PDB file of C-alpha atoms in Angstrom:
ATOM      1  CA  MET A 212      23.210-191.136-200.750  1.00 71.00           C
ATOM      2  CA  GLN A 213      20.072-191.388-203.008  1.00 79.00           C
ATOM      3  CA  GLU A 214      17.269-190.618-200.377  1.00 85.00           C
ATOM      4  CA  GLY A 215      17.191-189.913-196.545  1.00 88.00           C
ATOM      5  CA  LEU A 216      18.326-187.468-194.103  1.00 90.00           C
ATOM      6  CA  CYS A 217      21.562-185.646-193.877  1.00 88.00           C
ATOM      7  CA  LEU A 218      22.903-184.334-190.421  1.00 91.00           C
ATOM      8  CA  VAL A 219      25.169-181.172-191.183  1.00 91.00           C
ATOM      9  CA  ASN A 220      26.942-180.422-187.944  1.00 91.00           C
ATOM     10  CA  ALA A 221      29.209-177.565-187.364  1.00 89.00           C
ATOM     11  CA  MET A 222      31.643-179.487-185.322  1.00 90.00           C
ATOM     12  CA  HIS A 223      33.343-176.343-183.559  1.00 90.00           C
ATOM     13  CA  ILE A 224      32.245-174.092-180.627  1.00 89.00           C
ATOM     14  CA  THR A 225      32.290-170.975-182.689  1.00 91.00           C
ATOM     15  CA  ALA A 226      30.864-172.183-185.922  1.00 90.00           C
ATOM     16  CA  SER A 227      27.178-172.790-186.867  1.00 90.00           C
ATOM     17  CA  VAL A 228      25.153-173.811-190.011  1.00 88.00           C
ATOM     18  CA  TYR A 229      22.091-172.433-191.388  1.00 84.00           C
ATOM     19  CA  ILE A 230      19.999-172.889-194.525  1.00 83.00           C
ATOM     20  CA  ASN A 231      18.526-169.825-196.338  1.00 83.00           C
ATOM     21  CA  ASP A 232      18.403-168.086-199.728  1.00 83.00           C
ATOM     22  CA  ALA A 233      21.807-167.785-201.268  1.00 82.00           C
ATOM     23  CA  GLU A 234      21.185-164.123-202.332  1.00 89.00           C
ATOM     24  CA  ASP A 235      24.095-161.727-202.034  1.00 92.00           C
ATOM     25  CA  GLY A 236      22.230-158.936-200.442  1.00 94.00           C
ATOM     26  CA  LEU A 237      20.885-161.195-197.708  1.00 92.00           C
ATOM     27  CA  LEU A 238      24.268-162.679-197.098  1.00 90.00           C
ATOM     28  CA  HIS A 239      25.497-158.993-196.855  1.00 94.00           C
ATOM     29  CA  ASP A 240      22.882-158.419-194.353  1.00 95.00           C
ATOM     30  CA  TYR A 241      23.624-161.210-192.226  1.00 91.00           C
ATOM     31  CA  ASP A 242      27.260-160.044-191.935  1.00 92.00           C
ATOM     32  CA  VAL A 243      26.227-156.533-191.198  1.00 95.00           C
ATOM     33  CA  TRP A 244      23.440-157.651-188.589  1.00 94.00           C
ATOM     34  CA  LEU A 245      26.182-160.002-186.886  1.00 93.00           C
ATOM     35  CA  GLU A 246      28.754-157.384-186.653  1.00 95.00           C
ATOM     36  CA  LYS A 247      26.228-155.045-184.953  1.00 96.00           C
ATOM     37  CA  LEU A 248      24.977-157.934-182.494  1.00 94.00           C
ATOM     38  CA  ALA A 249      28.488-158.620-181.454  1.00 95.00           C
ATOM     39  CA  PRO A 250      31.253-156.504-182.995  1.00 96.00           C
ATOM     40  CA  HIS A 251      34.645-157.823-183.198  1.00 95.00           C
ATOM     41  CA  GLU A 252      36.342-154.617-182.202  1.00 95.00           C
ATOM     42  CA  PRO A 253      37.251-153.596-179.575  1.00 95.00           C
ATOM     43  CA  THR A 254      38.163-156.982-178.404  1.00 94.00           C
ATOM     44  CA  SER A 255      38.715-155.574-174.842  1.00 95.00           C
ATOM     45  CA  GLN A 256      34.834-155.317-174.377  1.00 96.00           C
ATOM     46  CA  TYR A 257      34.639-159.159-173.913  1.00 97.00           C
ATOM     47  CA  GLN A 258      35.977-160.556-170.634  1.00 97.00           C
ATOM     48  CA  HIS A 259      36.532-163.985-172.468  1.00 96.00           C
ATOM     49  CA  ASN A 260      39.188-162.141-174.633  1.00 96.00           C
ATOM     50  CA  ARG A 261      41.093-161.490-171.423  1.00 95.00           C
ATOM     51  CA  THR A 262      42.075-165.285-171.741  1.00 94.00           C
ATOM     52  CA  GLY A 263      44.433-164.566-174.492  1.00 93.00           C
ATOM     53  CA  GLU A 264      42.050-165.265-177.209  1.00 93.00           C
ATOM     54  CA  ASP A 265      40.115-162.529-179.268  1.00 94.00           C
ATOM     55  CA  ASN A 266      37.166-164.543-180.561  1.00 95.00           C
ATOM     56  CA  ALA A 267      34.537-163.743-178.067  1.00 96.00           C
ATOM     57  CA  ASP A 268      32.273-162.314-180.879  1.00 95.00           C
ATOM     58  CA  ALA A 269      32.561-165.447-182.673  1.00 94.00           C
ATOM     59  CA  HIS A 270      31.133-167.468-179.760  1.00 94.00           C
ATOM     60  CA  LEU A 271      28.331-164.872-179.357  1.00 94.00           C
ATOM     61  CA  ASN A 272      27.520-164.883-183.135  1.00 92.00           C
ATOM     62  CA  ALA A 273      27.412-168.646-183.334  1.00 90.00           C
ATOM     63  CA  ARG A 274      24.633-168.574-180.752  1.00 89.00           C
ATOM     64  CA  SER A 275      22.526-166.932-183.442  1.00 87.00           C
ATOM     65  CA  TRP A 276      22.351-169.907-185.713  1.00 88.00           C
ATOM     66  CA  ALA A 277      21.947-173.490-185.021  1.00 87.00           C
ATOM     67  CA  ALA A 278      24.907-175.764-184.325  1.00 88.00           C
ATOM     68  CA  LYS A 279      23.528-178.573-186.805  1.00 91.00           C
ATOM     69  CA  VAL A 280      20.636-178.887-189.376  1.00 90.00           C
ATOM     70  CA  VAL A 281      18.840-181.914-190.909  1.00 90.00           C
ATOM     71  CA  VAL A 282      18.705-181.688-194.525  1.00 86.00           C
ATOM     72  CA  ALA A 283      16.210-184.007-196.566  1.00 85.00           C
ATOM     73  CA  ILE A 284      17.733-185.694-199.754  1.00 83.00           C
ATOM     74  CA  THR A 285      15.499-186.811-202.470  1.00 82.00           C
ATOM     75  CA  LYS A 286      16.582-188.410-205.748  1.00 78.00           C
ATOM     76  CA  ALA A 287      20.073-187.410-204.754  1.00 70.00           C
ATOM     77  CA  SER A 288      19.235-183.772-204.562  1.00 67.00           C
ATOM     78  CA  TRP A 289      19.455-181.707-201.564  1.00 62.00           C
ATOM     79  CA  ILE A 290      16.037-180.201-200.828  1.00 57.00           C
ATOM     80  CA  SER A 291      16.001-177.013-198.701  1.00 58.00           C
ATOM     81  CA  PRO A 292      12.903-176.154-196.278  1.00 55.00           C
ATOM     82  CA  LEU A 293      12.297-173.133-198.813  1.00 50.00           C
ATOM     83  CA  GLY A 294      12.012-175.717-201.610  1.00 49.00           C
ATOM     84  CA  THR A 295      15.076-174.988-203.445  1.00 48.00           C
ATOM     85  CA  ASP A 296      17.508-177.552-204.515  1.00 47.00           C
ATOM     86  CA  PHE A 297      20.770-175.918-203.329  1.00 46.00           C
ATOM     87  CA  LEU A 298      22.552-175.069-200.249  1.00 44.00           C
ATOM     88  CA  ARG A 299      25.294-172.579-200.023  1.00 42.00           C
TER      89      ARG A 299
END
């Protein structure tokens, strides 16, 4: 594709996508924030996990992001909303 729009879809109920700076400190902050928002342990805190699964936190964390994003492509380069030409 040289020009157009690209739909990026996570394609799974516990997955999500986002576009933001690819800065290590920010990525770490996301991990810490998501763990505080919906900690994995103790898994017994979630009714969903009584079904035999242990991924209730992943379902909740996925709600914090979009299930899909649309990315503009210009001259065969990804253009993020921030004006940078890369995605992570």
